[in-house]
Short mmCIF file of C-alpha atoms in Angstrom, two decimals:
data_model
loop_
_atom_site.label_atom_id
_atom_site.label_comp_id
_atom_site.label_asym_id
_atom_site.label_seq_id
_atom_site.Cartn_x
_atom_site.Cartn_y
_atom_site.Cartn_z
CA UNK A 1 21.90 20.02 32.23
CA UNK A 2 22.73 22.41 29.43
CA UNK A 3 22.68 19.48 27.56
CA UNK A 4 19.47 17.88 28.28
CA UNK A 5 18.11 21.43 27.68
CA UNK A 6 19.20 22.00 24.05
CA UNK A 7 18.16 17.95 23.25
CA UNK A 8 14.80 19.35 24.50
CA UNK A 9 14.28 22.62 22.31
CA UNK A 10 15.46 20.71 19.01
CA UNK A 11 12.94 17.45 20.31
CA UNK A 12 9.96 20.53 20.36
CA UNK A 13 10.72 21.82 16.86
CA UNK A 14 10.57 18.46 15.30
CA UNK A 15 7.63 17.77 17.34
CA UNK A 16 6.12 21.21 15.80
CA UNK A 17 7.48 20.21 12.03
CA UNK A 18 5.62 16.83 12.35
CA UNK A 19 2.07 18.23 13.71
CA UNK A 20 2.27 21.22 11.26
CA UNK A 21 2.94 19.04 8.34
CA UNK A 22 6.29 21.66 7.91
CA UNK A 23 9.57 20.32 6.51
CA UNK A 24 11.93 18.60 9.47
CA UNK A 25 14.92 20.68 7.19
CA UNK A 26 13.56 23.52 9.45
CA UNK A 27 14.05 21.27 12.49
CA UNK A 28 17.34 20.05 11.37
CA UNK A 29 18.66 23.43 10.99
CA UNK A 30 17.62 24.73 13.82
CA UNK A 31 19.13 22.08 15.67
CA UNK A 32 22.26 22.48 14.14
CA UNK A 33 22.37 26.04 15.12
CA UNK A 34 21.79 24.72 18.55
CA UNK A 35 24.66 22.22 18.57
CA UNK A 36 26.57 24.48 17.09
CA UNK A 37 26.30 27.02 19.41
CA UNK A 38 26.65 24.29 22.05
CA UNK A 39 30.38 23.65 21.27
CA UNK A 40 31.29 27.27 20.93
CA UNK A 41 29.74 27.39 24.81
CA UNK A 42 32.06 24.29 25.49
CA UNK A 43 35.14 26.30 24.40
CA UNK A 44 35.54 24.95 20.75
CA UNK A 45 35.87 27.66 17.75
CA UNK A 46 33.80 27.80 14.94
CA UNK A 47 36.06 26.69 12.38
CA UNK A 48 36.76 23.46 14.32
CA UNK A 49 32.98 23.00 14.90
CA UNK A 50 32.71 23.38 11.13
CA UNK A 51 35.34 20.61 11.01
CA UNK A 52 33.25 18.59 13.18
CA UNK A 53 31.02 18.82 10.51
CA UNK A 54 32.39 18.00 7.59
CA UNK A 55 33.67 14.86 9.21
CA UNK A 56 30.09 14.02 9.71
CA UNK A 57 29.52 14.32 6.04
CA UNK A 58 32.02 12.46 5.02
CA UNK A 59 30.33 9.15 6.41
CA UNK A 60 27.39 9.59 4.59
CA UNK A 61 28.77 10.05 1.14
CA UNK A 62 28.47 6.74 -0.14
CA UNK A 63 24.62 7.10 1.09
CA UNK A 64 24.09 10.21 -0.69
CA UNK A 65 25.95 8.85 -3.86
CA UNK A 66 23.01 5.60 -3.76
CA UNK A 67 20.34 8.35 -3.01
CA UNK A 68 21.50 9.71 -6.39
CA UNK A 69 21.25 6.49 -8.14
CA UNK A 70 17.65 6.06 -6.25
CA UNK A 71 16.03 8.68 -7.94
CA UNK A 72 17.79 7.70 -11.54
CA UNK A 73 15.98 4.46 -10.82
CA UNK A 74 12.84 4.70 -9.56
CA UNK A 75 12.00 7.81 -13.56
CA UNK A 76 14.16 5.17 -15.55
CA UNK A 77 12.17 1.87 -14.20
CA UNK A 78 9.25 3.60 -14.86
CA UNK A 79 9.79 4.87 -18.25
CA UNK A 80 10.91 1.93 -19.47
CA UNK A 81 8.62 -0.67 -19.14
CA UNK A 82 10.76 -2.41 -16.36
CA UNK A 83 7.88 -2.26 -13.71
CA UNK A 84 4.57 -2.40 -15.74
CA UNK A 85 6.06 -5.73 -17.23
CA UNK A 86 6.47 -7.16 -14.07
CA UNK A 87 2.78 -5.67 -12.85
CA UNK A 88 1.25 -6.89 -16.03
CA UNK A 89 2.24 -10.24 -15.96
CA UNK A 90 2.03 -10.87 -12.26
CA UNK A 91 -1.01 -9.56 -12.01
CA UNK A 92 -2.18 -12.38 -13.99
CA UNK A 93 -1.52 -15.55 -11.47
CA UNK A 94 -1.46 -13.03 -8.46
CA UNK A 95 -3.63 -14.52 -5.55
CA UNK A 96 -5.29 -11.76 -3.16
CA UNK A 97 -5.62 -14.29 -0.54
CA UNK A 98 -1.42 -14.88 -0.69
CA UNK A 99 -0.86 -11.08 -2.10
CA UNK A 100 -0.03 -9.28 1.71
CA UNK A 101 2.37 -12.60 2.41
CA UNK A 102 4.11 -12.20 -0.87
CA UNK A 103 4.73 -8.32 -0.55
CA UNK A 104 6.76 -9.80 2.90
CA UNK A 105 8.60 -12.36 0.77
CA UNK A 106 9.19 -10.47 -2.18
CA UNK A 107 10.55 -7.74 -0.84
CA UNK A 108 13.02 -9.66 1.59
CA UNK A 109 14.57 -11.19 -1.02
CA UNK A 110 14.71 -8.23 -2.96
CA UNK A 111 15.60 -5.75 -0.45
CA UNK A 112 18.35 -9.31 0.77
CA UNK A 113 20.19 -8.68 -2.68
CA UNK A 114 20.37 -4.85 -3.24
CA UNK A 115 21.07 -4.09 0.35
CA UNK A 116 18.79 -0.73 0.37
CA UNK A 117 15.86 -0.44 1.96
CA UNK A 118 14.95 2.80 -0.43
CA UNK A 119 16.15 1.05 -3.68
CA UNK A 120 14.07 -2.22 -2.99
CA UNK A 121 10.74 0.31 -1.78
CA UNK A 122 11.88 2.03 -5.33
CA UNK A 123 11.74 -1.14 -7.39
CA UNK A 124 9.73 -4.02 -5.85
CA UNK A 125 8.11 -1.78 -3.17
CA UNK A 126 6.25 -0.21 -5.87
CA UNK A 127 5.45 -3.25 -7.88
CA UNK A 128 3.64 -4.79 -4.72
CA UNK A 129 2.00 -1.53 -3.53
CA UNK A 130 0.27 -1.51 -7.19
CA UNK A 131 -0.62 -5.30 -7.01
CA UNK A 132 -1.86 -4.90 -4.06
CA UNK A 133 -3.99 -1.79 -4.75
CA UNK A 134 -5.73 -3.63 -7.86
CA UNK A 135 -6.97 -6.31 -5.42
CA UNK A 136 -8.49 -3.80 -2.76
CA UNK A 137 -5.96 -5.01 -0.17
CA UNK A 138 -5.97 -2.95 2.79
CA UNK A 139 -3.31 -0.66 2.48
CA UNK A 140 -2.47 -1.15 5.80
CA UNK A 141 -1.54 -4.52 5.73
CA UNK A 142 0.19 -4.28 2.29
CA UNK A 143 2.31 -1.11 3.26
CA UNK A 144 3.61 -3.18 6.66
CA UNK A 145 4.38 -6.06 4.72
CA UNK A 146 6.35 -3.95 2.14
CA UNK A 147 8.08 -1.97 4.99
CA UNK A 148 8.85 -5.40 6.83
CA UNK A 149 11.01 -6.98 4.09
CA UNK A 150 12.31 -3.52 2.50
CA UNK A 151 14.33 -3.84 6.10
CA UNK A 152 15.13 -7.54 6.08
CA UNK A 153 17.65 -6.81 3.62
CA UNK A 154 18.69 -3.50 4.76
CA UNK A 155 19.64 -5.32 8.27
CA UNK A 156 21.77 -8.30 6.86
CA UNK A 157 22.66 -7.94 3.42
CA UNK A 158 26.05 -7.84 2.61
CA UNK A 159 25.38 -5.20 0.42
CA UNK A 160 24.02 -2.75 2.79
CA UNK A 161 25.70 0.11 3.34
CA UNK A 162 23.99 0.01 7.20
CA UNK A 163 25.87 -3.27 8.01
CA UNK A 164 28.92 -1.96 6.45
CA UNK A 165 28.52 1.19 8.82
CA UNK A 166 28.08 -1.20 11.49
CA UNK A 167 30.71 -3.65 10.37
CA UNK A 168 33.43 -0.12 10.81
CA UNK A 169 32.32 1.37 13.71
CA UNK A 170 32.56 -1.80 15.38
CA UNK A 171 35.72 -2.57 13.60
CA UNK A 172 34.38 -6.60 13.23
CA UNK A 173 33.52 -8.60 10.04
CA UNK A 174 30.61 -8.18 7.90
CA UNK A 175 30.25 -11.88 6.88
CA UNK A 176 30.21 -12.97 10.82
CA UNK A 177 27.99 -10.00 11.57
CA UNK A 178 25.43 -11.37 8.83
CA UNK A 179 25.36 -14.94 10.19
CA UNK A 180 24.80 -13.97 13.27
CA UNK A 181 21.36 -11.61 12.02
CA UNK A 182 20.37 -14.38 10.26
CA UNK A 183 20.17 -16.49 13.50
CA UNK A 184 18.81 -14.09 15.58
CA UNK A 185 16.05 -13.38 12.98
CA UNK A 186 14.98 -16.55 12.52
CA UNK A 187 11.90 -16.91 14.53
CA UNK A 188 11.09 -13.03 13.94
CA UNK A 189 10.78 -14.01 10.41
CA UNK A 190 8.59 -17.27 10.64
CA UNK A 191 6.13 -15.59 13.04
CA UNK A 192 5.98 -12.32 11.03
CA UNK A 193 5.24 -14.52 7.79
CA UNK A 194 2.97 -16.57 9.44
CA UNK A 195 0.92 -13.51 10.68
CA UNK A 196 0.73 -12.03 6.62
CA UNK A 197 -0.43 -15.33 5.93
CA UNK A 198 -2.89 -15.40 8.37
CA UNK A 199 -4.35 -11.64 7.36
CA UNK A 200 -3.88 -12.72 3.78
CA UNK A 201 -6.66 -15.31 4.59
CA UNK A 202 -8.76 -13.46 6.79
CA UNK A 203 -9.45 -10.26 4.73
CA UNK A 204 -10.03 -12.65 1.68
CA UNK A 205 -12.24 -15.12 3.69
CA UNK A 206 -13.07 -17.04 0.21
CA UNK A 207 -9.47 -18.25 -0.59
CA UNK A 208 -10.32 -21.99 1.57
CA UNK A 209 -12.95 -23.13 -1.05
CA UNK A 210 -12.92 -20.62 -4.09
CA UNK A 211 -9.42 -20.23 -4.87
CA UNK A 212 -9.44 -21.53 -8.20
CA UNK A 213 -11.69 -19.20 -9.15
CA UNK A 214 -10.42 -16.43 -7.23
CA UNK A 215 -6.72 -17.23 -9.59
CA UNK A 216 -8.68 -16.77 -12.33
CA UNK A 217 -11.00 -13.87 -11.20
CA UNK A 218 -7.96 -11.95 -10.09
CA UNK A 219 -6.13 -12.28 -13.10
CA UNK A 220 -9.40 -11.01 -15.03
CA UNK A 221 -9.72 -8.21 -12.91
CA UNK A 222 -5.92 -7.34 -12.41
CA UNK A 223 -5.27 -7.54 -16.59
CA UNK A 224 -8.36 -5.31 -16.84
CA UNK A 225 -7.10 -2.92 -14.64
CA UNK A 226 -3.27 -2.95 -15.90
CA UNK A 227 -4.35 -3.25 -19.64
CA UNK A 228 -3.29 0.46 -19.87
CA UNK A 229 0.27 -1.00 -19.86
CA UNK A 230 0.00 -3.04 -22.62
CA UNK A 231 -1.57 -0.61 -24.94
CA UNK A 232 1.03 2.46 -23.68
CA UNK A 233 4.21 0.31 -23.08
CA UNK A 234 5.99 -2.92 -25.83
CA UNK A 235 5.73 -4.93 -23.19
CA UNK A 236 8.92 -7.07 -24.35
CA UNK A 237 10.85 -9.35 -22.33
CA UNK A 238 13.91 -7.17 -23.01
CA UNK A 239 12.00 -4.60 -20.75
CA UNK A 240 12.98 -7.04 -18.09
CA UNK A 241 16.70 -6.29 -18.33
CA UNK A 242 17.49 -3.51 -15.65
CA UNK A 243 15.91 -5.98 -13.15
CA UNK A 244 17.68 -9.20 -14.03
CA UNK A 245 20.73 -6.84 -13.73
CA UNK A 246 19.95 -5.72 -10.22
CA UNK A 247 19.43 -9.57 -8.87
CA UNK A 248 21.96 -11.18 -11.14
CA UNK A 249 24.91 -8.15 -9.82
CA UNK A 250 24.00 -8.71 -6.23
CA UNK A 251 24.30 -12.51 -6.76
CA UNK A 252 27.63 -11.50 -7.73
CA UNK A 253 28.50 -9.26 -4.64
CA UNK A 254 29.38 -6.91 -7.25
CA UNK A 255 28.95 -3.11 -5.64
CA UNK A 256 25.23 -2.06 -5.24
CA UNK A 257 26.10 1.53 -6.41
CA UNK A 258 27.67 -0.21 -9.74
CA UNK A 259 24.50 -2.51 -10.18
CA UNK A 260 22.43 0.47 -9.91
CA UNK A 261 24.32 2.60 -12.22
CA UNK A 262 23.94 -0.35 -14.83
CA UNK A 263 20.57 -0.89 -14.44
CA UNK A 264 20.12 2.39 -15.14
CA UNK A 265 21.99 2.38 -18.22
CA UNK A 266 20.14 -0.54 -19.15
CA UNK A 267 16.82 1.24 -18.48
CA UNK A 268 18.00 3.89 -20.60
CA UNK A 269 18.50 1.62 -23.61
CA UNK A 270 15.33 0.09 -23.23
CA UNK A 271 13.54 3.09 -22.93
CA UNK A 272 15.02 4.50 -26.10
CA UNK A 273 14.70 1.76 -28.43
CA UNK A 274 12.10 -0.21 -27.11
CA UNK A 275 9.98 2.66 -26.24
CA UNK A 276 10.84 5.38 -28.25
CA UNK A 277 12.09 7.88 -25.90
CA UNK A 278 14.00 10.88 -27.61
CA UNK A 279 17.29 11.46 -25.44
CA UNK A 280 16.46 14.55 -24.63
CA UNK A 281 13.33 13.21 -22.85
CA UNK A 282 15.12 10.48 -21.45
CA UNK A 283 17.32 13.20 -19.97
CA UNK A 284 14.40 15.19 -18.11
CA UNK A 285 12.92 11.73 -17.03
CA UNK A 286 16.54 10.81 -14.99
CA UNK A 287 16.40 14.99 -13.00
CA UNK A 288 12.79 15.51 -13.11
CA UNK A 289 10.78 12.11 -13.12
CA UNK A 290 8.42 10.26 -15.46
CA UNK A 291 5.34 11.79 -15.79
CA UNK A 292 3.21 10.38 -18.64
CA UNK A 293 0.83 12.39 -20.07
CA UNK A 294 -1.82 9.88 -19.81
CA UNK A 295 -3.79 10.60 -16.27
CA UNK A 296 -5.02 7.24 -15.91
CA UNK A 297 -1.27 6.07 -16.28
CA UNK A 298 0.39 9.00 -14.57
CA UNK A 299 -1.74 7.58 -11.14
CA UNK A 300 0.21 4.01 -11.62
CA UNK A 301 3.38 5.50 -12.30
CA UNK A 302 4.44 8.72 -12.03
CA UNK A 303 7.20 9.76 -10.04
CA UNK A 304 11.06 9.54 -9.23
CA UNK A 305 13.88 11.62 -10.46
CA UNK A 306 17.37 12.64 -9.10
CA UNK A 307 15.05 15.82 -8.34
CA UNK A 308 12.78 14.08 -5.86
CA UNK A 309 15.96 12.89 -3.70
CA UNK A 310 17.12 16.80 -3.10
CA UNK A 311 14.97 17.24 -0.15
CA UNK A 312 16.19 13.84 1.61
CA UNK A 313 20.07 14.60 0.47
CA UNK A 314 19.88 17.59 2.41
CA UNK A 315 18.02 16.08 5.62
CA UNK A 316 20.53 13.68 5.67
CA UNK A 317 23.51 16.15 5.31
CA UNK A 318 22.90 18.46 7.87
CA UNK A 319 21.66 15.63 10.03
CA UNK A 320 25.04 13.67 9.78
CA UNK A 321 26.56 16.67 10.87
CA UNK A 322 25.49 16.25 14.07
CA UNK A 323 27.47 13.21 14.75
CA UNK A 324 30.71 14.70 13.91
CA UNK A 325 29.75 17.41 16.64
CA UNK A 326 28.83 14.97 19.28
CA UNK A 327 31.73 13.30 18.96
CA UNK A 328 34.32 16.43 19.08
CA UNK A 329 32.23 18.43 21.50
CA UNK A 330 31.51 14.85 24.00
CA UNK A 331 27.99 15.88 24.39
CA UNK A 332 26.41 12.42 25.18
CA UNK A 333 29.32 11.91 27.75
CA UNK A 334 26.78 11.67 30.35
CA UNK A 335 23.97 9.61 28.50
CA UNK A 336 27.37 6.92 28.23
CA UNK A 337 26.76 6.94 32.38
CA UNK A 338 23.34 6.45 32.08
CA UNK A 339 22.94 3.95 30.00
CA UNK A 340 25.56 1.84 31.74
CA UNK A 341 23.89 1.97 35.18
CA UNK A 342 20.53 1.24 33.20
CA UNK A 343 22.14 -1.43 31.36
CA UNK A 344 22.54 -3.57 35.28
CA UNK A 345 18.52 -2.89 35.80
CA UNK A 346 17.76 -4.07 31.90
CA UNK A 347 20.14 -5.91 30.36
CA UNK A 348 22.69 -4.67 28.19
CA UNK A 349 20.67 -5.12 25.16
CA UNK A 350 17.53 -3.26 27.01
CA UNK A 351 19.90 -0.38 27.45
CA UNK A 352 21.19 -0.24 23.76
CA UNK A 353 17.65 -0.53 22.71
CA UNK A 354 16.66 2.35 24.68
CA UNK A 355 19.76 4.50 23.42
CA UNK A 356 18.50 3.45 20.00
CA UNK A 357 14.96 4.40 20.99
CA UNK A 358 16.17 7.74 21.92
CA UNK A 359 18.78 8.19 18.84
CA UNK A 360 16.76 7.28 16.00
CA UNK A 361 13.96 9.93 17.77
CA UNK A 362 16.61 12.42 17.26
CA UNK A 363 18.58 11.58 14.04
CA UNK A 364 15.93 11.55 11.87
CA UNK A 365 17.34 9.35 9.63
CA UNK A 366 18.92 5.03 9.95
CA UNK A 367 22.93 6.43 9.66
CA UNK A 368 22.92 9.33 11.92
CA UNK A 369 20.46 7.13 14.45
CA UNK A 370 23.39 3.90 14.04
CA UNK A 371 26.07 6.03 14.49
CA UNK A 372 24.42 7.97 17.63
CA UNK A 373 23.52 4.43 19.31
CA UNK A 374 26.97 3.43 18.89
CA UNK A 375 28.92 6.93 20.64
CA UNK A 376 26.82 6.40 23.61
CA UNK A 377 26.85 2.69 23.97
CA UNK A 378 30.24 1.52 23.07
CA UNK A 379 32.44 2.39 25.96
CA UNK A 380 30.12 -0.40 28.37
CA UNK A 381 30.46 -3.50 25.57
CA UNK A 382 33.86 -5.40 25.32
CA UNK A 383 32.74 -7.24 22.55
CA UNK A 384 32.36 -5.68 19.55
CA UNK A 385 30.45 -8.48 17.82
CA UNK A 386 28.09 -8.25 19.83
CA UNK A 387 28.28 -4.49 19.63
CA UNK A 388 27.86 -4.97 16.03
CA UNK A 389 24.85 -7.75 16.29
CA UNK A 390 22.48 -5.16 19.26
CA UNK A 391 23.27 -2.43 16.51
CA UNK A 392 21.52 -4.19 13.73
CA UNK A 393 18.71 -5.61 16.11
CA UNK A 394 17.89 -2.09 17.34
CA UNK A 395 18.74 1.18 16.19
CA UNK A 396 18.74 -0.63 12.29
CA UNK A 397 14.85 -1.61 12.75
CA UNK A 398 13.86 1.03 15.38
CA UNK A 399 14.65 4.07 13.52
CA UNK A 400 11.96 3.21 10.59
CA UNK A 401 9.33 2.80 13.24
CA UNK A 402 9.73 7.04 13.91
CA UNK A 403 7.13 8.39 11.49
CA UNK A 404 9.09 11.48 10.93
CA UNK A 405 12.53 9.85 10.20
CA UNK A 406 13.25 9.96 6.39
CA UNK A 407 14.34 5.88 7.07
CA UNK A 408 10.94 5.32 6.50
CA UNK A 409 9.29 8.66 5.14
CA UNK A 410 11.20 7.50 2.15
CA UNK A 411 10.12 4.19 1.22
CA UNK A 412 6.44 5.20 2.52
CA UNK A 413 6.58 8.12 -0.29
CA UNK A 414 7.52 5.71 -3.04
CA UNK A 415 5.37 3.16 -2.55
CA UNK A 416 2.60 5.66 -2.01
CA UNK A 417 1.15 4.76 1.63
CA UNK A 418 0.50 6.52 4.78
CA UNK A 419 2.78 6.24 7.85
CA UNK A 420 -0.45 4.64 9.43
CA UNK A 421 0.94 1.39 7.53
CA UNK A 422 4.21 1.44 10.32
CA UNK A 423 1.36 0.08 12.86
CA UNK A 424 1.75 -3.35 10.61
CA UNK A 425 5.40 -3.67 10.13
CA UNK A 426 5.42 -6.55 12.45
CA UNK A 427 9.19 -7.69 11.97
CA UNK A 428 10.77 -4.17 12.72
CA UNK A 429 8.71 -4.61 16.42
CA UNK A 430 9.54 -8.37 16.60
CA UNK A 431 12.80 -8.24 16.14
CA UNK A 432 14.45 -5.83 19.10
CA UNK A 433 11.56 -7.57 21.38
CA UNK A 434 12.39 -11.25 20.50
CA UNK A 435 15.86 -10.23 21.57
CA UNK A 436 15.29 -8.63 24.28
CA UNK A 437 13.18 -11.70 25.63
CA UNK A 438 16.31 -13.66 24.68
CA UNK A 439 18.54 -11.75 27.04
CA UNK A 440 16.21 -11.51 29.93
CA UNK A 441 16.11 -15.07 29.93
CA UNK A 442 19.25 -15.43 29.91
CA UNK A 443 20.08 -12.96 32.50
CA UNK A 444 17.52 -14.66 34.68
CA UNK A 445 19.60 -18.15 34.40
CA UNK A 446 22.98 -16.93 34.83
CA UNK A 447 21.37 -15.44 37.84
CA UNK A 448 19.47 -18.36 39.14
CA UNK A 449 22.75 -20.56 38.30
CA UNK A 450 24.93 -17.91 40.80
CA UNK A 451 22.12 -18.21 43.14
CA UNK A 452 23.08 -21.98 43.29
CA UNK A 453 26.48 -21.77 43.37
CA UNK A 454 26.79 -19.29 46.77
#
């Protein structure tokens, strides 16, 4: 009871952060104070409750390391000419009528080979959003596509540092766990792409009969509206480096934080010689952003900076916390009982998917909301493959649906759309329900075929 009681007062102050536009770091330390208190009640002492803590912490370090590397990214792409080559020129052959497909495909394969669903909303995410801006698509439809495949990769890369949280709390291997999200994404990903494709054509009616002319309209219009690029950028191909980096490194398996850290270099370079960035400059850009002094410009691309991650380090810091607390203080002992007995009435999966439902409501963030899903639910699965395989087909895709969970608040804030844009993010709703259906229907034959056999 005491419990359910303290789950309810922290669940009301995030509630009140969210509706009065406040910071959930108010939320998250409030709740802390609340778990905290929680374990002294429970008999622990505060220096083992601060223990508790730090052990939470040190799961997310890797994570806050990237987050680092994010913001270094996102100034030095910028300020180098890495994303307003790729802008320019696509924006020359870009089709409207394919444009809300293509942010799906794009940023699956993208988001497939860093492994970070904030990295590939950094990089690619961007590049799409603005594409898809200078054609008047509906940001709506653009910002769920973008969302979509930033997640694809973030689910079953073998560079994501989600599926290797998965792959050691389940204690299985990462390479198994990926072939078997492939297959059960499979038909998640040809209806989502199909439905893109049909939007694609249906807010761009023309594209049946006109869309030779709509190729060559679009590039008009797009190299009209991107021309600021060429005349404040040297637009060389060499600007393309810190991206050919990022996709030839992951190619490679080599570590994402690595690839980062030399794309940034390589950024760095670029921005210095090929756009004649003093260091010193360069050096505000990486803490503070790039902020051109051109307005028109600034709209495109301002933005980033290891300064701009500070506010989501610390949400995730105190928030990881928690799970080191849960864990000494065996507060979700009795959501473990429930979701067993609801696990006979829904399926196993429908029960994980619930704990998810509930976890990444409360974690505000993909790690804490994994790692949450996993304390309650582990005890009732025998198999941890497919422990690992409901972990990635819930709480991985659930947890960006929650508007106020910095899994998504993220990416939305770097690609610059509303959290209105979560209503289109088809394969994050697709996915846990396609597998659910899949284990209904399966429960419903084993139980038709013991029917038959008594």
């Amino acid at each position: 009871m005491l419990e359910l009681c303290i789950l309810l007062l922290f669940s009301v102050s995030l509630i009140i952060c969210v509706i009065l536009h406040y910071s959930i770091l108010y939320a998250l330390i409030f709740g802390y104070a609340l778990f905290f208190v929680f374990g002294l009640i429970k008999g622990k002492t505060w220096k083992e409750m601060l223990r508790y803590s730090f052990r939470g912490i040190l799961t997310v370090k890797n994570i806050l390391m990237i987050f680092v590397l994010i913001g270094c990214i996102t100034a030095i792409w910028r300020a180098c000419g890495t994303i307003a080559f790729i802008v320019y020129y696509a924006s020359l052959v870009a089709v409207p009528q394919a444009m809300v497909l293509l942010c799906f495909l794009l940023c699956c394969f993208v988001s497939f080979l860093m492994g970070t669903a904030f990295g590939s909303a950094a990089t690619i995410g961007v590049i799409c959003m603005t594409l898809a801006n200078s054609m008047n698509i509906p940001v709506i439809y653009a910002g769920g596509a973008i969302i979509s495949g930033i997640f694809f990769g973030d689910r079953c890369s073998p560079m994501s540092s989600g599926a290797h949280l998965i792959s050691e709390l389940t204690d299985t291997d990462i390479f198994n766990n990926i072939k078997t999200m492939v297959r059960t994404a499979f038909i998640p990903f040809i209806v989502t792409a199909v439905l893109y494709g049909i939007i694609g054509i249906i807010i761009n009616p023309s594209a049946g009969n006109r869309i030779i002319e709509t190729i060559i309209n679009s590039g008009t219009e797009s190299s009209m509206t991107f021309r600021i690029f060429a005349d404040y950028y040297n637009l060389s191909l060499f600007t393309i480096i810190p991206a050919v980096i990022i996709i030839l490194f992951s190619l490679l398996k080599i570590d994402v934080k690595i690839t980062m850290a030399i794309s940034c270099l390589a950024g760095l370079f670029c921005a210095g010689f090929l756009q004649h960035i003093h260091a010193a400059e360069l050096i505000k850009i990486v803490f503070f952003g790039f902020h051109p002094q051109d307005t028109e410009l600034a709209k495109l691309m301002a933005g980033g900076g290891i300064v701009s991650m500070i506010r989501v380090s610390a949400i995730i810091c105190i928030s990881s916390c928690y799970s080191g607390m849960f864990k000494g203080t065996h507060f979700f002992d009795g959501m473990q009982q429930i979701m067993q007995r609801l696990s006979n009435r829904i399926t196993v999966f429908g029960s994980v998917l619930t704990a998810s439902v509930f976890a990444s409501a409360i974690a505000c963030n993909q790690t804490l909301a994994i790692m949450l899903t996993h304390q309650v639910c582990d005890d009732f699965i025998e198999d941890k493959n497919i422990l690992a395989s409901y972990l990635e087909n819930t709480a991985v895709v659930v947890a960006p649906l929650m508007p106020w969970s910095i899994a998504v608040s993220v990416p939305l804030t770097s690609i610059g759309a509303p959290a209105t844009v979560l209503l289109a993010a088809f394969f994050l709703y697709l996915i846990p329900l396609w597998n659910l259906f899949l284990e209904i229907r399966q429960s419903k034959i084993l139980s038709n075929l013991e029917d038959c056999r008594s």
